[in-house]
Amino acid sequence: MPKSNAQQRALIVGAGIAGLASAWWLERAGWEVLVVEKAPSFRAGGYMIDFFGPGHEVARRMGLLSALEERRAPISSVTSVDSSGRRRGEISTAAYEAVADGVISLLRGDLAEVIRDDLRAPIRYGTTLSSVDDGRVVFSDGSSDEFDLVVGADGVHSKVRELVFGPSSLRYLGHHVAAFSFQDPVLSERIGYRYQMLTVPHRMVGCYAVRDGAMAALMLYRSDSPELPADPAAALRERFGDLGWVTPSLLSAVPQDVYYDEVSQVDMPVWHRGKVVLVGDACGAVSLFAGHGASLAMTGACVLAEELSAGFEGAFARYEARMKPAVEHTQEFGRRFIGWMAPASAWRISVRDLAFRLSGLPVVRNMIRGSLMPDVDGVLPRHRAS
Ligand SMILES: Cc1cc2nc3c(=O)[nH]c(=O)nc-3n(C[C@H](O)[C@H](O)[C@H](O)COP(=O)(O)OP(=O)(O)OC[C@H]3O[C@@H](n4cnc5c(N)ncnc54)[C@H](O)[C@@H]3O)c2cc1C
């Protein structure tokens, strides 16, 4: 049995959305929290996410909504273009608002920064774990320590998961993805705050203006193997070099530290063992196809802290029972959404673009809403933060 919350120590591995949100909720519940992050410094920027659903409600309970609104990117529509940049279809502004009700589009790093700025817990950068034996951990610098709780919030390729649960639980979804941002005021002016994308069978390239002359780009393509290339920029040039529109400009701006990964989901029978529990992508990655990962990461952090406050005994199982159905439902939704984001044939691309063009009609709008939004209302946390 734990003594009192004030005396308990929690280690959180990973300073992404799940780790920072876990730190936020646990320190407010009286835990002494330490966060370790393997990156040498805070990971700013990154790719744009649409933040909505239960995570939006959790952010409201954390009192962070106005700070998030300040960083909102005014993306007004989604436009499909051809290789000359001509519009093939667009989700109208009205339809987009109806589809993405209450959505905040912002950079992943901005969401993380807003949570971090409201934290007191120390974050030790450039640090990871070498081993974990229940609450006893050895850090990468050779030091060791003992904790009452170890939260693995270290993402889809979680080291904590590997150390505690063994080999990978990844379900590969047949695609590779790259995302990056760069400064280009001219292109930024030309593209504007519209998500514009060029799709050919099994390949999609998209971009949008961010702010202050910056651009963000996303590239997605089908690959039979999850194995990552040694040189991601070269792999992207090889895959997308034949595409027109603004693709050559995007390819010439791929940075050294481009985010590049296989698109996978995490599928685990159990999310906890002893004093160790996983949150966010580490136990329930839904993939970019599902588009709810940040929201579920925030929600999981809140639900975990709530259940720990209700009593340590059985808390992990109660947390898992509340979160897992929503994660599995969203994963299933994500697998169905692959056909929207990366259609396999010219015919399917045409059907999708037709739906975009007709999106002003209420009946089509409702169809799009049904296709784009998994129903995860049931996981809304039961209690209100005081
Ligand atoms: C291109 C793209 C678009 C997306 N769009 C959306 C969207 O529109 N809406 C949405 O809700 N979600 C979206 N997502 C998903 C969302 O970004 C993730 O689900 C969410 O960020 C997961 O947060 P996390 O904290 O669990 O993991 P991560 O963000 O991966 O954070 C894990 C952290 O742990 C650190 N770490 C890793 N290994 C170690 C280690 N061994 N030791 C210490 N630290 C470690 C990492 O450096 C990182 O800081 C998108 C994802 C991608 C890739």
Coordinates of C-alpha atoms and ligand atoms in Angstrom, one line a residue:
M1 CA 0.0 0.0 0.0
P2 CA 1.3 3.5 -0.8
K3 CA 1.8 5.9 2.1
S4 CA 0.3 9.2 1.1
N5 CA 0.4 10.9 -2.2
A6 CA 2.7 13.6 -0.9
Q7 CA 5.4 11.1 -0.2
Q8 CA 5.1 9.2 -3.5
R9 CA 7.5 9.6 -6.4
A10 CA 6.6 9.2 -10.0
L11 CA 9.0 8.9 -12.9
I12 CA 7.7 9.8 -16.3
V13 CA 9.6 8.7 -19.4
G14 CA 9.0 11.0 -22.4
A15 CA 8.2 14.7 -22.6
G16 CA 5.6 14.5 -25.4
I17 CA 1.9 15.2 -25.0
A18 CA 1.2 12.0 -22.9
G19 CA 4.2 12.5 -20.6
L20 CA 3.7 16.2 -20.0
A21 CA 0.0 15.8 -19.4
S22 CA 0.7 12.9 -17.0
A23 CA 3.2 15.1 -15.1
W24 CA 0.6 17.9 -15.0
W25 CA -2.2 15.7 -13.5
L26 CA 0.1 13.7 -11.1
E27 CA 1.8 16.8 -9.6
R28 CA -1.6 18.3 -9.0
A29 CA -2.6 15.1 -7.2
G30 CA 0.4 15.5 -4.9
W31 CA 3.0 13.3 -6.5
E32 CA 6.6 14.3 -6.6
V33 CA 7.3 14.0 -10.4
L34 CA 10.5 13.7 -12.5
V35 CA 10.3 13.7 -16.3
V36 CA 13.1 12.3 -18.4
E37 CA 13.3 13.0 -22.1
K38 CA 15.8 11.5 -24.5
A39 CA 16.0 14.5 -26.8
P40 CA 18.7 17.0 -25.9
S41 CA 16.2 19.8 -25.5
F42 CA 12.5 20.6 -25.8
R43 CA 11.0 19.3 -29.1
A44 CA 9.3 22.4 -30.5
G45 CA 7.3 22.8 -33.8
G46 CA 6.8 19.6 -35.6
Y47 CA 3.6 18.8 -37.6
M48 CA 0.2 20.3 -37.5
I49 CA -2.4 18.3 -35.5
D50 CA -6.2 18.7 -35.3
F51 CA -7.0 18.7 -31.6
F52 CA -10.5 18.0 -30.6
G53 CA -12.7 15.4 -28.9
P54 CA -12.1 14.3 -25.3
G55 CA -8.6 15.8 -25.2
H56 CA -10.1 19.2 -25.9
E57 CA -12.3 18.7 -22.9
V58 CA -9.3 17.7 -20.8
A59 CA -7.5 20.8 -21.9
R60 CA -10.5 22.9 -20.8
R61 CA -10.4 21.2 -17.4
M62 CA -6.6 22.0 -17.2
G63 CA -7.4 25.7 -17.9
L64 CA -5.3 25.6 -21.0
L65 CA -7.9 26.3 -23.7
S66 CA -7.2 30.0 -24.1
A67 CA -3.4 29.4 -24.4
L68 CA -4.1 26.8 -27.1
E69 CA -6.5 29.1 -28.9
E70 CA -3.8 31.8 -29.1
R71 CA -1.6 29.3 -31.0
R72 CA -4.4 28.1 -33.3
A73 CA -3.5 28.0 -37.0
P74 CA -6.4 29.4 -39.0
I75 CA -6.7 26.5 -41.4
S76 CA -9.9 27.1 -43.3
S77 CA -10.3 24.2 -45.7
V78 CA -8.9 21.1 -47.2
T79 CA -8.2 21.3 -51.0
S80 CA -7.2 18.5 -53.3
V81 CA -5.1 19.7 -56.3
D82 CA -3.8 18.2 -59.5
S83 CA -0.1 18.1 -60.5
S84 CA -0.5 21.6 -62.0
G85 CA -2.0 23.0 -58.8
R86 CA -5.5 23.2 -60.2
R87 CA -8.3 22.6 -57.6
R88 CA -9.9 19.1 -58.0
G89 CA -12.1 19.4 -54.9
E90 CA -12.3 21.3 -51.6
I91 CA -14.2 20.9 -48.4
S92 CA -16.0 24.2 -48.0
T93 CA -15.4 26.3 -45.0
A94 CA -18.9 25.7 -43.7
A95 CA -18.6 22.0 -44.1
Y96 CA -15.1 22.0 -42.6
E97 CA -16.4 23.8 -39.5
A98 CA -19.4 21.4 -39.3
V99 CA -17.1 18.4 -39.7
A100 CA -14.4 19.6 -37.3
D101 CA -16.6 21.3 -34.7
G102 CA -14.5 22.9 -31.9
V103 CA -11.3 21.7 -33.5
I104 CA -8.0 23.6 -32.8
S105 CA -5.4 23.1 -35.5
L106 CA -2.0 23.7 -34.0
L107 CA 1.6 22.4 -34.1
R108 CA 2.2 19.4 -31.9
G109 CA 5.1 21.3 -30.3
D110 CA 2.8 24.2 -29.4
L111 CA 0.4 21.9 -27.6
A112 CA 3.3 20.3 -25.7
E113 CA 4.8 23.7 -24.9
V114 CA 1.5 25.0 -23.4
I115 CA 1.4 22.0 -21.0
R116 CA 5.1 22.3 -20.2
D117 CA 4.8 26.0 -19.4
D118 CA 2.1 25.1 -16.7
L119 CA 4.3 22.4 -15.1
R120 CA 6.5 22.6 -12.0
A121 CA 8.1 19.2 -12.4
P122 CA 11.7 19.1 -13.5
I123 CA 12.5 17.7 -17.0
R124 CA 15.8 16.0 -17.4
Y125 CA 16.7 16.2 -21.1
G126 CA 19.2 13.9 -22.9
T127 CA 18.2 11.1 -20.5
T128 CA 16.7 7.8 -21.0
L129 CA 16.5 4.4 -19.1
S130 CA 18.9 1.5 -19.4
S131 CA 16.8 -0.8 -17.3
V132 CA 13.7 -0.9 -15.2
D133 CA 12.9 -3.4 -12.5
D134 CA 9.5 -2.6 -11.2
G135 CA 10.1 0.8 -9.5
R136 CA 13.9 0.6 -9.6
V137 CA 15.4 2.3 -12.7
V138 CA 18.9 2.8 -14.1
F139 CA 19.3 5.9 -16.2
S140 CA 21.4 6.2 -19.3
D141 CA 24.0 8.2 -17.3
G142 CA 24.5 5.2 -15.0
S143 CA 22.7 6.7 -12.0
S144 CA 19.8 4.8 -10.5
D145 CA 16.8 5.6 -8.4
E146 CA 13.6 4.1 -6.9
F147 CA 10.1 5.3 -7.7
D148 CA 6.5 4.3 -6.6
L149 CA 5.3 4.7 -10.2
V150 CA 7.0 4.6 -13.6
V151 CA 4.9 6.0 -16.5
G152 CA 6.1 5.0 -19.9
A153 CA 5.1 7.9 -22.2
D154 CA 7.8 7.5 -24.7
G155 CA 5.8 7.1 -27.9
V156 CA 5.1 4.5 -30.5
H157 CA 8.7 3.0 -30.3
S158 CA 8.6 3.0 -26.5
K159 CA 11.7 1.7 -24.7
V160 CA 9.8 1.2 -21.5
R161 CA 7.4 -1.0 -23.3
E162 CA 10.3 -3.0 -24.8
L163 CA 12.1 -3.3 -21.4
V164 CA 9.0 -4.3 -19.5
F165 CA 6.9 -6.2 -22.0
G166 CA 9.4 -7.5 -24.5
P167 CA 9.5 -7.3 -28.3
S168 CA 7.4 -4.9 -30.3
S169 CA 3.6 -4.8 -30.4
L170 CA 3.4 -2.8 -33.6
R171 CA 0.8 -3.2 -36.3
Y172 CA 2.2 -1.8 -39.5
L173 CA -0.3 0.0 -41.7
G174 CA 1.7 -0.3 -44.9
H175 CA 2.9 3.3 -45.2
H176 CA 5.8 5.6 -44.4
V177 CA 5.3 9.2 -43.4
A178 CA 7.5 12.3 -43.3
A179 CA 6.6 15.7 -41.8
F180 CA 8.7 18.8 -41.6
S181 CA 8.4 22.6 -41.5
F182 CA 10.6 25.2 -43.1
Q183 CA 10.8 29.0 -43.8
D184 CA 9.5 30.1 -47.2
P185 CA 7.5 33.3 -47.2
V186 CA 6.8 33.2 -50.9
L187 CA 5.4 29.7 -50.9
S188 CA 3.6 30.4 -47.6
E189 CA 1.8 33.4 -49.2
R190 CA 0.9 31.3 -52.3
I191 CA -0.5 28.2 -50.4
G192 CA -2.1 30.2 -47.5
Y193 CA -3.9 28.7 -44.6
R194 CA -5.5 25.9 -46.6
Y195 CA -4.4 22.3 -46.3
Q196 CA -3.6 21.6 -49.9
M197 CA -2.7 18.1 -51.1
L198 CA -1.8 16.3 -54.3
T199 CA -2.8 12.6 -54.3
V200 CA -1.8 9.9 -56.8
P201 CA -2.4 6.2 -56.1
H202 CA -0.5 5.2 -52.9
R203 CA 1.2 8.6 -52.5
M204 CA 0.1 11.9 -51.0
V205 CA 2.0 15.2 -50.5
G206 CA 0.3 18.0 -48.6
C207 CA 1.3 21.4 -47.3
Y208 CA 0.0 24.5 -45.6
A209 CA 1.2 27.9 -44.3
V210 CA 1.9 27.9 -40.6
R211 CA 2.8 31.5 -39.5
D212 CA 5.5 34.1 -40.0
G213 CA 6.3 32.8 -43.4
A214 CA 6.7 29.2 -42.4
M215 CA 5.4 26.2 -44.2
A216 CA 4.6 22.7 -43.0
A217 CA 4.6 19.6 -45.3
L218 CA 3.5 16.1 -45.0
M219 CA 4.4 13.2 -47.3
L220 CA 2.8 9.8 -47.2
Y221 CA 3.5 6.7 -49.3
R222 CA 2.7 3.0 -49.5
S223 CA 5.6 0.7 -48.7
D224 CA 5.5 -3.1 -48.2
S225 CA 8.2 -3.0 -45.6
P226 CA 8.2 -1.0 -42.3
E227 CA 12.0 -0.9 -42.5
L228 CA 13.2 2.8 -42.6
P229 CA 15.6 4.1 -45.2
A230 CA 19.1 5.1 -44.0
D231 CA 18.7 8.4 -45.8
P232 CA 15.0 9.7 -45.4
A233 CA 15.6 12.8 -47.6
A234 CA 17.0 10.7 -50.5
A235 CA 14.1 8.2 -50.1
L236 CA 11.6 11.0 -50.3
R237 CA 13.3 12.4 -53.4
E238 CA 13.2 9.0 -55.0
R239 CA 9.5 8.5 -54.2
F240 CA 8.1 12.0 -54.9
G241 CA 10.7 13.4 -57.4
D242 CA 8.3 12.8 -60.4
L243 CA 5.4 14.7 -58.9
G244 CA 4.6 18.3 -60.0
W245 CA 2.9 21.2 -58.3
V246 CA 5.1 22.5 -55.4
T247 CA 6.6 19.1 -54.7
P248 CA 10.1 20.0 -56.0
S249 CA 10.2 23.0 -53.6
L250 CA 9.1 20.8 -50.7
L251 CA 11.7 18.2 -51.5
S252 CA 14.5 20.8 -51.6
A253 CA 13.5 21.9 -48.1
V254 CA 13.6 18.5 -46.3
P255 CA 15.7 19.1 -43.2
Q256 CA 18.3 16.7 -41.7
D257 CA 16.1 16.1 -38.7
V258 CA 12.9 15.4 -40.7
Y259 CA 10.3 13.4 -38.8
Y260 CA 10.2 10.1 -40.8
D261 CA 8.6 6.9 -39.6
E262 CA 6.6 3.9 -40.4
V263 CA 2.9 4.3 -39.9
S264 CA 1.9 1.8 -37.2
Q265 CA -0.5 1.2 -34.4
V266 CA 0.4 -0.3 -31.0
D267 CA -1.7 -3.3 -30.0
M268 CA -1.1 -4.7 -26.5
P269 CA -3.2 -7.0 -24.4
V270 CA -2.2 -5.3 -21.1
W271 CA -0.8 -1.8 -20.5
H272 CA 0.7 -2.2 -17.0
R273 CA 3.0 -4.5 -15.0
G274 CA 3.9 -4.0 -11.3
K275 CA 4.6 -0.3 -10.8
V276 CA 5.0 0.4 -14.5
V277 CA 2.2 1.7 -16.7
L278 CA 2.1 3.0 -20.3
V279 CA 0.2 6.1 -21.6
G280 CA -0.3 7.7 -25.0
D281 CA 1.2 6.2 -28.2
A282 CA 3.4 3.9 -26.1
C283 CA 0.4 1.6 -25.4
G284 CA -2.3 2.8 -27.8
A285 CA -0.9 4.6 -30.9
V286 CA -3.8 5.0 -33.3
S287 CA -1.6 6.4 -36.1
L288 CA -2.0 9.6 -38.1
F289 CA -4.8 8.0 -40.1
A290 CA -7.0 8.1 -37.1
G291 CA -5.9 11.6 -36.1
H292 CA -7.0 11.4 -32.4
G293 CA -3.6 10.4 -30.9
A294 CA -2.9 13.7 -29.1
S295 CA -6.4 13.9 -27.8
L296 CA -6.3 10.3 -26.5
A297 CA -2.8 10.9 -25.0
M298 CA -4.2 13.9 -23.0
T299 CA -7.3 11.9 -22.0
G300 CA -5.2 8.8 -20.9
A301 CA -3.0 11.0 -18.7
C302 CA -6.1 12.5 -17.0
V303 CA -7.9 9.2 -16.5
L304 CA -4.7 7.6 -15.1
A305 CA -4.3 10.3 -12.5
E306 CA -8.0 10.1 -11.6
E307 CA -7.9 6.4 -11.1
L308 CA -4.7 6.7 -9.0
S309 CA -6.4 9.3 -6.8
A310 CA -9.3 6.9 -6.3
G311 CA -6.9 4.3 -4.8
F312 CA -3.6 2.8 -6.0
E313 CA -4.9 -0.8 -5.7
G314 CA -6.4 -1.7 -9.1
A315 CA -5.9 1.8 -10.5
F316 CA -4.0 0.7 -13.6
A317 CA -6.7 -1.9 -14.5
R318 CA -9.5 0.7 -14.1
Y319 CA -7.5 3.2 -16.2
E320 CA -7.1 0.5 -18.9
A321 CA -10.7 -0.5 -18.8
R322 CA -11.8 3.1 -19.4
M323 CA -9.3 3.9 -22.1
K324 CA -8.8 0.7 -24.1
P325 CA -12.2 0.5 -25.8
A326 CA -11.8 4.1 -27.1
V327 CA -8.3 3.4 -28.3
E328 CA -9.3 0.2 -30.1
H329 CA -12.4 1.9 -31.7
T330 CA -10.2 4.8 -32.9
Q331 CA -7.6 2.3 -34.2
E332 CA -10.2 0.5 -36.2
F333 CA -11.5 3.9 -37.5
G334 CA -7.9 4.8 -38.5
R335 CA -7.5 1.6 -40.6
R336 CA -10.7 2.5 -42.5
F337 CA -9.4 6.0 -43.0
I338 CA -6.4 4.9 -45.0
G339 CA -8.5 4.9 -48.1
W340 CA -9.4 8.6 -47.6
M341 CA -5.9 9.8 -47.1
A342 CA -3.9 7.5 -49.4
P343 CA -6.4 6.1 -51.9
A344 CA -5.1 3.1 -53.9
S345 CA -6.5 4.0 -57.3
A346 CA -7.3 7.0 -59.5
W347 CA -10.9 6.1 -59.3
R348 CA -10.9 6.2 -55.5
I349 CA -9.2 9.6 -55.6
S350 CA -11.9 10.9 -57.9
V351 CA -14.7 9.6 -55.6
R352 CA -13.1 11.3 -52.6
D353 CA -12.6 14.6 -54.5
L354 CA -16.2 14.5 -55.7
A355 CA -17.3 14.1 -52.0
F356 CA -15.1 17.2 -51.3
R357 CA -16.9 19.2 -54.1
L358 CA -20.3 18.2 -52.8
S359 CA -19.4 18.9 -49.2
G360 CA -21.7 22.0 -49.1
L361 CA -24.7 19.7 -49.2
P362 CA -25.8 18.7 -45.7
V363 CA -26.2 15.0 -46.6
V364 CA -22.7 14.8 -48.0
R365 CA -21.4 16.8 -45.0
N366 CA -22.9 14.3 -42.6
M367 CA -21.3 11.4 -44.6
I368 CA -17.9 13.1 -44.4
R369 CA -18.4 13.8 -40.7
G370 CA -19.2 10.1 -40.2
S371 CA -16.1 9.1 -42.1
L372 CA -13.7 11.5 -40.5
M373 CA -14.8 11.4 -36.8
P374 CA -14.5 8.4 -34.6
D375 CA -17.0 8.3 -31.8
V376 CA -15.0 8.4 -28.6
D377 CA -17.3 10.4 -26.3
G378 CA -17.6 7.5 -23.9
V379 CA -14.1 8.1 -22.6
L380 CA -14.7 11.6 -21.3
P381 CA -13.3 11.7 -17.8
R382 CA -16.0 11.2 -15.2
H383 CA -14.8 13.7 -12.6
R384 CA -14.1 17.4 -12.9
A385 CA -10.7 18.8 -11.9
S386 CA -11.1 21.0 -8.8
Ligands
LIG1 C1 2.1 13.4 -39.2 C2 1.2 13.1 -38.0 C3 0.0 13.8 -37.9 C4 -0.8 13.6 -36.7 N1 -2.0 14.3 -36.7 C5 -2.7 14.2 -35.5 C6 -3.9 15.0 -35.4 O1 -4.4 15.7 -36.4 N2 -4.6 14.9 -34.2 C7 -4.2 14.1 -33.2 O2 -4.8 14.1 -32.1 N3 -3.1 13.4 -33.3 C8 -2.3 13.4 -34.4 N4 -1.2 12.7 -34.5 C9 -0.8 11.8 -33.5 C10 -0.2 12.5 -32.3 O3 0.9 13.4 -32.7 C11 0.4 11.4 -31.3 O4 -0.6 10.4 -31.1 C12 0.7 12.1 -30.0 O5 1.7 13.1 -30.2 C13 1.3 11.0 -29.1 O6 1.9 11.6 -28.0 P1 2.9 10.8 -27.0 O7 3.3 11.7 -26.0 O8 2.2 9.5 -26.6 O9 4.1 10.3 -27.9 P2 5.2 11.2 -28.6 O10 4.7 12.5 -29.2 O11 5.9 10.3 -29.6 O12 6.2 11.6 -27.5 C14 7.1 10.7 -26.9 C15 8.2 11.4 -26.2 O13 9.1 10.5 -25.6 C16 10.4 10.7 -26.0 N5 11.1 9.5 -26.0 C17 11.1 8.5 -26.9 N6 11.9 7.5 -26.5 C18 12.4 7.8 -25.3 C19 13.2 7.1 -24.4 N7 13.7 5.9 -24.6 N8 13.6 7.8 -23.2 C20 13.1 9.0 -23.0 N9 12.3 9.7 -23.8 C21 11.9 9.1 -24.9 C22 10.3 11.3 -27.4 O14 11.5 12.1 -27.7 C23 9.1 12.2 -27.2 O15 9.4 13.5 -26.7 C24 -0.4 12.8 -35.7 C25 0.9 12.1 -35.8 C26 1.7 12.3 -36.9 C27 3.0 11.5 -37.0

